[in-house]
Short mmCIF file of C-alpha atoms in Angstrom, two decimals:
data_model
loop_
_atom_site.label_atom_id
_atom_site.label_comp_id
_atom_site.label_asym_id
_atom_site.label_seq_id
_atom_site.Cartn_x
_atom_site.Cartn_y
_atom_site.Cartn_z
CA MET A 1 0.14 0.11 -0.12
CA GLU A 2 2.72 2.58 0.89
CA MET A 3 4.45 1.73 -2.16
CA THR A 4 1.38 2.10 -4.58
CA LYS A 5 1.00 5.56 -2.68
CA GLY A 6 4.70 6.70 -3.37
CA LEU A 7 4.66 5.58 -6.98
CA LEU A 8 1.02 7.14 -7.36
CA SER A 9 2.62 10.35 -6.01
CA ILE A 10 5.85 9.93 -8.44
CA LEU A 11 3.26 9.92 -11.44
CA LEU A 12 0.91 12.65 -10.33
CA THR A 13 3.95 14.88 -9.49
CA ALA A 14 5.59 14.64 -13.02
CA ILE A 15 2.03 15.02 -14.67
CA LEU A 16 1.06 18.11 -12.91
CA THR A 17 3.19 20.01 -10.51
CA GLN A 18 6.70 19.06 -12.19
CA ASN A 19 5.56 18.97 -15.59
CA PHE A 20 8.39 18.55 -18.23
CA VAL A 21 7.70 21.00 -20.42
CA LEU A 22 5.74 23.81 -18.32
CA SER A 23 7.70 23.89 -15.03
CA LYS A 24 11.06 22.04 -16.22
CA PHE A 25 11.62 23.46 -19.54
CA LEU A 26 12.40 19.96 -21.14
CA GLY A 27 11.20 19.37 -24.93
CA ILE A 28 10.78 23.07 -25.64
CA CYS A 29 11.23 22.51 -29.37
CA PRO A 30 8.40 19.98 -30.03
CA PHE A 31 6.06 21.97 -27.58
CA LEU A 32 6.46 25.16 -29.87
CA GLY A 33 7.30 23.09 -33.24
CA VAL A 34 4.70 20.55 -33.22
CA SER A 35 1.83 21.81 -31.62
CA LYS A 36 -0.14 23.91 -34.29
CA LYS A 37 -2.60 20.80 -35.20
CA LEU A 38 -4.32 18.87 -32.17
CA ASN A 39 -3.69 15.37 -34.12
CA THR A 40 0.00 15.97 -34.70
CA ALA A 41 0.47 17.17 -31.36
CA ALA A 42 -1.23 13.79 -29.80
CA GLY A 43 0.84 11.66 -31.81
CA MET A 44 4.05 12.97 -31.54
CA SER A 45 3.32 12.81 -27.46
CA ALA A 46 2.33 9.21 -27.81
CA ALA A 47 5.45 8.68 -29.47
CA VAL A 48 7.56 10.54 -26.48
CA ILE A 49 5.61 8.55 -24.21
CA PHE A 50 6.59 5.18 -25.72
CA VAL A 51 10.45 6.33 -26.29
CA MET A 52 10.53 7.71 -22.58
CA ALA A 53 9.38 4.49 -20.96
CA LEU A 54 11.38 2.35 -23.62
CA ALA A 55 14.54 4.53 -22.55
CA THR A 56 14.08 4.26 -19.01
CA ALA A 57 13.64 0.52 -19.12
CA VAL A 58 16.72 0.15 -21.19
CA THR A 59 19.10 2.32 -19.19
CA TYR A 60 18.30 1.39 -16.07
CA PRO A 61 20.18 -1.76 -16.07
CA ILE A 62 22.88 -0.15 -18.02
CA ASN A 63 23.19 2.56 -15.48
CA THR A 64 23.66 -0.48 -12.82
CA LEU A 65 26.24 -2.08 -14.60
CA LEU A 66 28.01 1.36 -14.75
CA VAL A 67 27.92 2.00 -11.36
CA LYS A 68 28.99 -1.45 -10.87
CA PHE A 69 32.35 -0.90 -12.30
CA ASP A 70 32.52 2.67 -11.12
CA LEU A 71 32.34 4.01 -14.73
CA GLU A 72 29.47 6.40 -13.55
CA TYR A 73 31.14 9.61 -15.43
CA LEU A 74 30.40 7.89 -18.85
CA GLN A 75 26.68 8.31 -18.19
CA THR A 76 26.23 10.99 -20.37
CA ILE A 77 27.80 9.61 -23.47
CA VAL A 78 26.39 5.94 -23.06
CA PHE A 79 22.85 7.46 -22.35
CA ILE A 80 22.70 9.53 -25.43
CA LEU A 81 23.96 6.84 -27.91
CA VAL A 82 21.64 4.18 -26.38
CA ILE A 83 18.72 6.35 -26.64
CA ALA A 84 19.91 7.24 -30.19
CA ALA A 85 20.35 3.71 -31.24
CA LEU A 86 17.15 2.44 -29.30
CA VAL A 87 15.20 4.98 -31.49
CA GLN A 88 16.76 3.79 -34.77
CA LEU A 89 16.10 0.26 -33.69
CA VAL A 90 12.56 0.74 -32.70
CA GLU A 91 11.97 2.35 -35.93
CA ILE A 92 12.98 -0.74 -38.11
CA ILE A 93 11.20 -3.25 -35.84
CA LEU A 94 7.84 -1.32 -35.67
CA LYS A 95 8.36 -0.74 -39.70
CA LYS A 96 8.98 -4.83 -40.11
CA TYR A 97 6.46 -5.86 -37.73
CA ILE A 98 3.99 -3.54 -36.48
CA PRO A 99 3.03 -1.47 -39.79
CA SER A 100 0.06 -0.15 -38.03
CA LEU A 101 1.65 1.51 -35.28
CA TYR A 102 4.71 2.77 -37.17
CA GLN A 103 1.92 4.31 -38.93
CA ALA A 104 0.85 6.30 -36.06
CA LEU A 105 4.19 6.82 -34.21
CA GLY A 106 6.89 6.39 -36.80
CA ILE A 107 6.99 9.47 -38.43
CA TYR A 108 7.66 11.05 -35.43
CA LEU A 109 10.68 8.96 -34.10
CA PRO A 110 13.30 10.40 -35.78
CA LEU A 111 12.66 13.95 -34.17
CA ILE A 112 13.01 12.28 -30.91
CA THR A 113 16.60 11.51 -31.08
CA THR A 114 18.12 14.38 -29.66
CA ASN A 115 14.76 15.61 -27.73
CA CYS A 116 16.19 16.66 -24.31
CA ALA A 117 13.01 15.14 -22.61
CA VAL A 118 13.92 11.95 -23.17
CA LEU A 119 17.55 12.30 -21.89
CA GLY A 120 16.32 14.51 -19.19
CA VAL A 121 14.02 12.17 -17.86
CA VAL A 122 16.48 9.37 -17.75
CA ILE A 123 19.33 11.62 -15.93
CA LEU A 124 16.54 12.67 -13.31
CA ASN A 125 15.67 9.28 -12.57
CA ILE A 126 18.98 8.74 -11.92
CA ASP A 127 20.05 12.03 -9.94
CA ASN A 128 16.77 11.34 -7.74
CA GLY A 129 17.83 7.95 -7.02
CA TYR A 130 14.82 6.01 -8.30
CA GLY A 131 14.33 2.35 -8.42
CA PHE A 132 13.23 0.48 -11.46
CA ALA A 133 9.47 0.70 -10.76
CA GLN A 134 9.85 4.53 -9.72
CA SER A 135 11.95 5.28 -12.61
CA MET A 136 9.01 3.47 -14.94
CA PHE A 137 6.29 5.80 -13.22
CA ASN A 138 8.41 8.98 -13.24
CA SER A 139 8.91 8.27 -16.77
CA VAL A 140 5.29 7.35 -17.80
CA GLY A 141 4.39 10.13 -15.78
CA ALA A 142 6.62 12.86 -17.63
CA GLY A 143 5.53 11.55 -20.94
CA LEU A 144 1.79 12.02 -20.24
CA GLY A 145 2.81 15.14 -18.77
CA PHE A 146 4.28 16.09 -21.62
CA MET A 147 1.10 15.35 -23.64
CA LEU A 148 -1.07 17.23 -21.55
CA ALA A 149 0.76 20.35 -22.26
CA MET A 150 1.06 19.32 -25.90
CA VAL A 151 -2.65 18.74 -26.18
CA MET A 152 -3.99 21.66 -23.83
CA PHE A 153 -1.45 24.02 -25.82
CA ALA A 154 -2.58 23.07 -29.38
CA GLY A 155 -5.99 23.93 -28.53
CA VAL A 156 -4.95 27.11 -27.51
CA ARG A 157 -2.76 27.71 -30.60
CA GLU A 158 -5.72 26.90 -32.92
CA ARG A 159 -7.50 29.70 -31.17
CA LEU A 160 -4.69 32.15 -31.49
CA GLU A 161 -4.69 31.47 -35.36
CA SER A 162 -8.14 33.54 -35.45
CA CYS A 163 -6.96 36.63 -33.19
CA ASP A 164 -6.09 39.97 -33.77
CA ILE A 165 -2.56 40.33 -32.65
CA PRO A 166 -0.36 43.39 -32.59
CA LYS A 167 2.01 43.07 -35.44
CA PHE A 168 5.37 42.27 -33.89
CA LEU A 169 3.95 39.94 -31.43
CA LYS A 170 2.71 37.88 -34.11
CA GLY A 171 4.13 34.31 -34.38
CA LEU A 172 6.62 33.06 -32.00
CA PRO A 173 6.27 36.00 -29.22
CA ILE A 174 2.64 35.71 -28.84
CA THR A 175 3.18 31.88 -28.80
CA LEU A 176 5.38 32.12 -25.85
CA VAL A 177 3.21 34.54 -23.75
CA ALA A 178 0.50 31.81 -24.40
CA ALA A 179 2.74 29.32 -23.33
CA SER A 180 3.41 31.58 -20.20
CA LEU A 181 -0.36 31.74 -19.21
CA VAL A 182 -0.84 27.89 -19.82
CA SER A 183 2.31 27.59 -17.27
CA VAL A 184 0.50 29.67 -14.76
CA SER A 185 -2.58 27.64 -14.58
CA PHE A 186 -0.02 24.35 -14.05
CA LEU A 187 1.05 26.34 -11.05
CA GLY A 188 -2.12 26.23 -9.66
CA PHE A 189 -1.37 22.29 -8.78
CA THR A 190 1.45 23.39 -6.35
CA GLY A 191 0.83 21.19 -3.25
CA ILE A 192 -1.91 19.29 -4.79
CA VAL A 193 -0.03 15.82 -4.70
CA GLU A 194 1.37 16.64 -1.17
CA ASN A 195 -2.37 16.90 -0.11
CA ILE A 196 -3.76 13.75 -1.57
CA PHE A 197 -0.84 11.76 -0.45
CA GLY A 198 0.62 13.65 2.37
CA MET B 1 43.56 40.59 -45.89
CA ALA B 2 40.07 38.87 -46.82
CA GLU B 3 40.79 35.92 -44.16
CA LYS B 4 41.08 38.29 -41.51
CA LYS B 5 37.71 40.11 -42.60
CA SER B 6 35.82 36.86 -43.02
CA LEU B 7 37.00 35.62 -39.34
CA GLY B 8 35.75 38.89 -37.51
CA LYS B 9 32.30 38.24 -39.58
CA GLU B 10 32.25 34.63 -38.49
CA PHE B 11 32.61 35.78 -34.96
CA SER B 12 30.34 38.57 -34.92
CA LYS B 13 27.58 37.16 -37.22
CA GLY B 14 27.04 34.84 -33.80
CA ILE B 15 26.26 37.92 -31.84
CA LEU B 16 23.87 39.90 -33.70
CA ALA B 17 22.73 38.93 -37.09
CA GLU B 18 22.51 34.96 -36.76
CA ASN B 19 22.25 34.99 -32.70
CA PRO B 20 21.57 31.45 -32.06
CA VAL B 21 18.87 31.87 -29.10
CA LEU B 22 17.08 35.34 -30.47
CA ARG B 23 17.45 34.77 -34.48
CA LEU B 24 17.59 31.31 -34.94
CA VAL B 25 15.46 30.19 -32.01
CA LEU B 26 17.77 27.41 -31.14
CA GLY B 27 18.56 26.10 -27.61
CA THR B 28 15.27 27.18 -26.10
CA CYS B 29 15.46 24.68 -23.38
CA PRO B 30 18.52 25.79 -21.44
CA THR B 31 17.34 29.18 -22.29
CA LEU B 32 14.19 29.27 -20.30
CA ALA B 33 15.59 27.22 -17.33
CA THR B 34 18.69 28.72 -16.32
CA SER B 35 17.91 32.26 -16.92
CA THR B 36 16.42 32.41 -13.24
CA SER B 37 19.80 34.08 -11.98
CA VAL B 38 22.18 35.78 -13.90
CA GLN B 39 25.16 33.66 -12.22
CA SER B 40 23.32 30.29 -13.36
CA ALA B 41 22.91 31.86 -16.56
CA LEU B 42 26.49 32.92 -17.11
CA GLY B 43 27.72 29.73 -16.09
CA MET B 44 25.26 27.74 -18.44
CA GLY B 45 26.60 30.23 -21.31
CA LEU B 46 30.21 29.69 -20.39
CA ALA B 47 29.96 25.88 -20.34
CA ALA B 48 28.17 25.65 -23.60
CA SER B 49 30.57 28.13 -24.95
CA ILE B 50 33.35 26.08 -23.84
CA VAL B 51 31.62 22.63 -25.40
CA LEU B 52 30.96 24.37 -28.40
CA VAL B 53 34.33 25.69 -29.32
CA CYS B 54 35.90 22.33 -28.28
CA SER B 55 33.69 20.43 -30.57
CA ASN B 56 33.76 22.70 -33.51
CA ILE B 57 37.43 22.47 -33.36
CA ALA B 58 37.37 18.67 -33.08
CA ILE B 59 34.92 18.05 -35.37
CA SER B 60 36.39 20.39 -37.92
CA ALA B 61 40.07 18.84 -37.72
CA LEU B 62 38.20 15.31 -38.02
CA ARG B 63 35.92 16.58 -41.01
CA LYS B 64 37.82 14.45 -43.81
CA ILE B 65 38.20 11.21 -41.21
CA ILE B 66 34.53 10.99 -40.42
CA PRO B 67 32.40 8.84 -42.97
CA GLU B 68 29.60 10.90 -44.19
CA LYS B 69 27.18 8.28 -43.16
CA VAL B 70 27.85 7.97 -39.38
CA ARG B 71 28.56 11.85 -39.33
CA ILE B 72 25.76 12.57 -36.57
CA PRO B 73 26.35 9.69 -34.24
CA ALA B 74 30.15 10.89 -34.62
CA TYR B 75 29.50 14.41 -33.64
CA ILE B 76 27.33 13.29 -31.04
CA VAL B 77 30.04 11.04 -29.37
CA ILE B 78 32.24 13.96 -29.83
CA ILE B 79 30.50 16.68 -28.28
CA ALA B 80 29.31 14.16 -25.38
CA SER B 81 33.01 13.92 -24.62
CA PHE B 82 33.48 17.20 -24.20
CA VAL B 83 30.21 18.00 -22.01
CA THR B 84 31.56 15.20 -19.79
CA ILE B 85 34.76 17.14 -19.28
CA VAL B 86 32.86 20.21 -18.54
CA GLN B 87 30.70 18.41 -16.21
CA MET B 88 33.56 16.82 -14.26
CA LEU B 89 35.34 20.35 -14.08
CA VAL B 90 32.49 22.19 -12.77
CA LYS B 91 31.60 19.35 -10.10
CA ALA B 92 35.07 19.81 -8.93
CA PHE B 93 36.03 23.39 -8.80
CA ALA B 94 32.20 25.03 -8.87
CA PRO B 95 29.96 22.68 -6.87
CA GLU B 96 27.75 25.23 -6.41
CA LEU B 97 27.31 26.04 -9.77
CA ASP B 98 26.92 22.38 -10.56
CA GLU B 99 23.88 22.47 -8.15
CA GLN B 100 22.34 25.55 -9.89
CA LEU B 101 22.10 23.89 -13.31
CA GLY B 102 21.65 20.18 -12.12
CA VAL B 103 20.02 18.29 -15.07
CA TYR B 104 20.62 20.94 -17.56
CA LEU B 105 24.22 20.55 -17.53
CA PRO B 106 24.60 17.25 -19.13
CA LEU B 107 21.74 17.94 -21.25
CA ILE B 108 23.98 20.58 -22.96
CA VAL B 109 24.57 17.28 -25.45
CA VAL B 110 21.31 17.49 -27.10
CA ASN B 111 21.61 21.70 -27.17
CA CYS B 112 20.91 21.89 -30.81
CA ILE B 113 23.13 25.00 -31.17
CA ILE B 114 25.76 22.68 -30.81
CA LEU B 115 25.06 19.78 -33.12
CA GLY B 116 23.53 22.57 -35.42
CA ARG B 117 27.02 24.20 -35.76
CA ALA B 118 28.92 21.04 -36.36
CA GLU B 119 26.69 20.12 -38.88
CA ALA B 120 26.32 23.58 -40.41
CA PHE B 121 29.59 25.04 -39.85
CA ALA B 122 32.34 22.92 -38.76
CA SER B 123 31.89 19.90 -40.80
CA LYS B 124 32.68 22.22 -43.97
CA ASN B 125 35.04 24.81 -42.91
CA PRO B 126 38.85 24.67 -41.66
CA VAL B 127 39.79 24.24 -37.91
CA LEU B 128 40.45 28.31 -37.19
CA ALA B 129 37.22 29.33 -38.81
CA SER B 130 35.15 26.79 -36.77
CA ALA B 131 36.79 27.68 -33.59
CA VAL B 132 35.97 31.33 -34.02
CA ASP B 133 32.54 30.39 -35.17
CA GLY B 134 32.12 28.59 -32.24
CA LEU B 135 33.08 31.21 -29.84
CA GLY B 136 30.79 33.81 -31.97
CA MET B 137 27.94 31.49 -31.09
CA GLY B 138 29.02 30.64 -27.42
CA VAL B 139 29.29 34.44 -26.90
CA GLY B 140 25.77 35.13 -28.67
CA PHE B 141 24.02 32.40 -26.56
CA THR B 142 25.94 33.85 -23.50
CA THR B 143 24.83 37.41 -24.20
CA ALA B 144 21.13 36.17 -24.69
CA LEU B 145 21.02 34.24 -21.68
CA PHE B 146 22.53 37.37 -19.69
CA LEU B 147 19.91 39.70 -20.95
CA MET B 148 16.75 36.98 -20.03
CA SER B 149 18.23 36.33 -16.68
CA SER B 150 18.95 39.97 -16.17
CA VAL B 151 15.39 41.04 -16.43
CA ARG B 152 13.98 37.95 -14.72
CA GLU B 153 16.56 38.26 -11.84
CA ILE B 154 16.03 42.14 -11.39
CA LEU B 155 12.20 41.67 -11.60
CA GLY B 156 11.45 38.44 -9.88
CA ALA B 157 14.25 38.45 -7.17
CA GLY B 158 15.06 42.31 -6.83
CA SER B 159 18.83 41.32 -7.19
CA PHE B 160 21.50 41.53 -9.82
CA LEU B 161 24.21 38.87 -9.56
CA GLY B 162 23.40 38.27 -5.76
CA MET B 163 23.51 42.07 -4.74
CA SER B 164 20.21 43.20 -3.73
CA ILE B 165 18.80 46.33 -5.17
CA PRO B 166 16.92 48.81 -2.69
CA PHE B 167 13.10 49.04 -3.60
CA LEU B 168 13.00 46.21 -5.60
CA SER B 169 14.34 43.58 -3.27
CA GLN B 170 11.05 44.32 -0.93
CA ASN B 171 8.67 43.97 -3.74
CA PRO B 172 9.82 41.28 -5.84
CA VAL B 173 7.74 39.90 -8.48
CA LEU B 174 7.91 36.45 -7.79
CA ILE B 175 6.58 35.18 -11.20
CA PHE B 176 9.26 36.20 -13.10
CA ILE B 177 11.65 33.60 -11.85
CA LEU B 178 8.97 30.73 -11.47
CA PRO B 179 8.38 29.12 -14.66
CA PRO B 180 5.60 31.19 -16.60
CA GLY B 181 7.94 34.26 -16.11
CA GLY B 182 10.60 32.47 -17.96
CA PHE B 183 8.11 32.04 -21.41
CA PHE B 184 6.74 35.86 -20.65
CA VAL B 185 10.07 37.42 -20.75
CA PHE B 186 11.58 35.04 -23.81
CA GLY B 187 8.01 36.13 -25.71
CA ILE B 188 8.62 40.23 -24.98
CA LEU B 189 12.20 39.71 -25.55
CA MET B 190 11.61 38.02 -29.21
CA ALA B 191 8.89 40.61 -29.65
CA VAL B 192 11.49 43.51 -29.10
CA VAL B 193 14.19 41.65 -31.42
CA ASN B 194 11.69 41.33 -34.25
CA ARG B 195 10.78 44.90 -33.91
CA PHE B 196 14.35 46.08 -34.64
CA ALA B 197 15.09 43.46 -37.20
CA GLU B 198 12.23 44.65 -39.03
CA LYS B 199 13.10 48.18 -38.72
CA LYS B 200 16.41 47.04 -40.29
CA GLY B 201 14.74 45.23 -43.12
CA LYS B 202 15.54 42.05 -41.67
CA PRO B 203 13.26 38.81 -41.49
CA ARG B 204 11.36 38.43 -38.17
CA ALA B 205 12.65 35.28 -36.07
CA GLU B 206 10.56 32.40 -36.48
CA LEU B 207 10.72 28.72 -35.37
CA ARG B 208 12.17 27.11 -38.40
CA GLY B 209 11.15 23.76 -38.95
CA CYS B 210 13.71 21.70 -40.40
CA GLU B 211 16.01 24.23 -41.71
CA ALA B 212 17.32 24.76 -38.24
CA CYS B 213 17.11 21.44 -36.90
CA PRO B 214 20.52 19.58 -36.84
CA MET B 215 18.49 16.18 -37.57
CA ALA B 216 17.22 17.71 -40.95
CA GLN B 217 19.26 15.38 -43.24
CA THR B 218 19.14 12.35 -41.15
CA CYS B 219 15.48 12.60 -40.93
CA LYS B 220 13.73 10.90 -43.73
CA LEU B 221 11.04 13.12 -43.63
CA ASN B 222 12.94 16.11 -45.22
CA SER B 223 10.99 18.74 -43.62
CA CYS B 224 8.70 19.05 -40.51
CA GLU B 225 5.54 20.21 -42.92
CA LYS B 226 5.97 16.72 -44.35
CA THR B 227 5.51 15.09 -40.99
CA GLU B 228 2.25 17.01 -40.32
CA GLU B 229 0.87 16.42 -44.07
CA LYS B 230 1.85 12.50 -43.58
CA ALA B 231 0.17 12.46 -39.63
CA GLU B 232 -2.85 14.12 -41.43
CA VAL B 233 -2.89 11.52 -43.91
CA SER B 234 -2.35 8.75 -41.90
CA ALA B 235 -4.89 10.23 -38.93
#
């Protein structure tokens, strides 16, 4: 019971209070770049959730090995290579065996290799000293939080399209200001997890 | 001499005309995340600049040896090595900064500015020019971070580089050092830069899909618009 409580609180923290995009600023490029339409935003975030979970599952045992042989300083190099190779591999496997899933997610995969959110979640898991289950929950939560932010923001942006905006605020500046307001709404979640599980 | 002049140009373009953050809109993640205080912003700028210069030099020196097909993984390994070195140095000599930057220090690896410069400049140009280009881009990145963080720290914490400012420190506008303030200040800064750019008849900064993305050429989609089109077709 205590353990499920802990895991759930990690999941909720990652989705709401410590949202990857809106409070940790990880994965801003896809957040601003691929959020123009609702369906692309959803597809991209589904691919991110998938890769995040997979990357965590793969890097966790690798990290144990690195720690065992006193090679922690290699973490950055090893993780980025593992993630890059993993994404390529997943793409090939999906293409060959599960074409329907490849249709839905595959096109986003190359964009994810250098996505800082994926490397970020892996490093954060280790910095926080999470065990395997905790790491997985944190990663899935981070992915879900990314999806929530992306989908919400896609809605906001579709509305922005039809607004009358001052000339030099058009485009990127107003998008950032809108992101700021969405981020304010997420500030409202501060303390909610402690209140539920505290 | 022509070469000397062009070196000066390589350096200065990174600061103004092609400022990586404010004109090319690259490296937004660390810009937003580490600009809460001037000190951490300068630390981030310095660390990224060191990696940028070193990796540009290494990649440019190896540009004829690295096979075309595996160049991106090779670049990533080179960049990751320098990031690891910087990480170890910061941990050893500036543990305070290490704490402030946290996860964003190892994340310099995936900073698009660095891979972008490797792909767009260092892989095609001689060592000296690449080093100067890296330095210019690094200074440009640091300048943008400095601007952002000055606004955020002065308004949000009422201090500058840790020194408190009389009136403001009693009435800090806390939201500026919270995440929403980062987006807001960045947005306004972009608007101001766009205004100046327009006055000079230069194109305004926009998020450029794949043009700016260092993965553009490995990416089989050729363009992000195509991604969206494909997504629409499949959806």
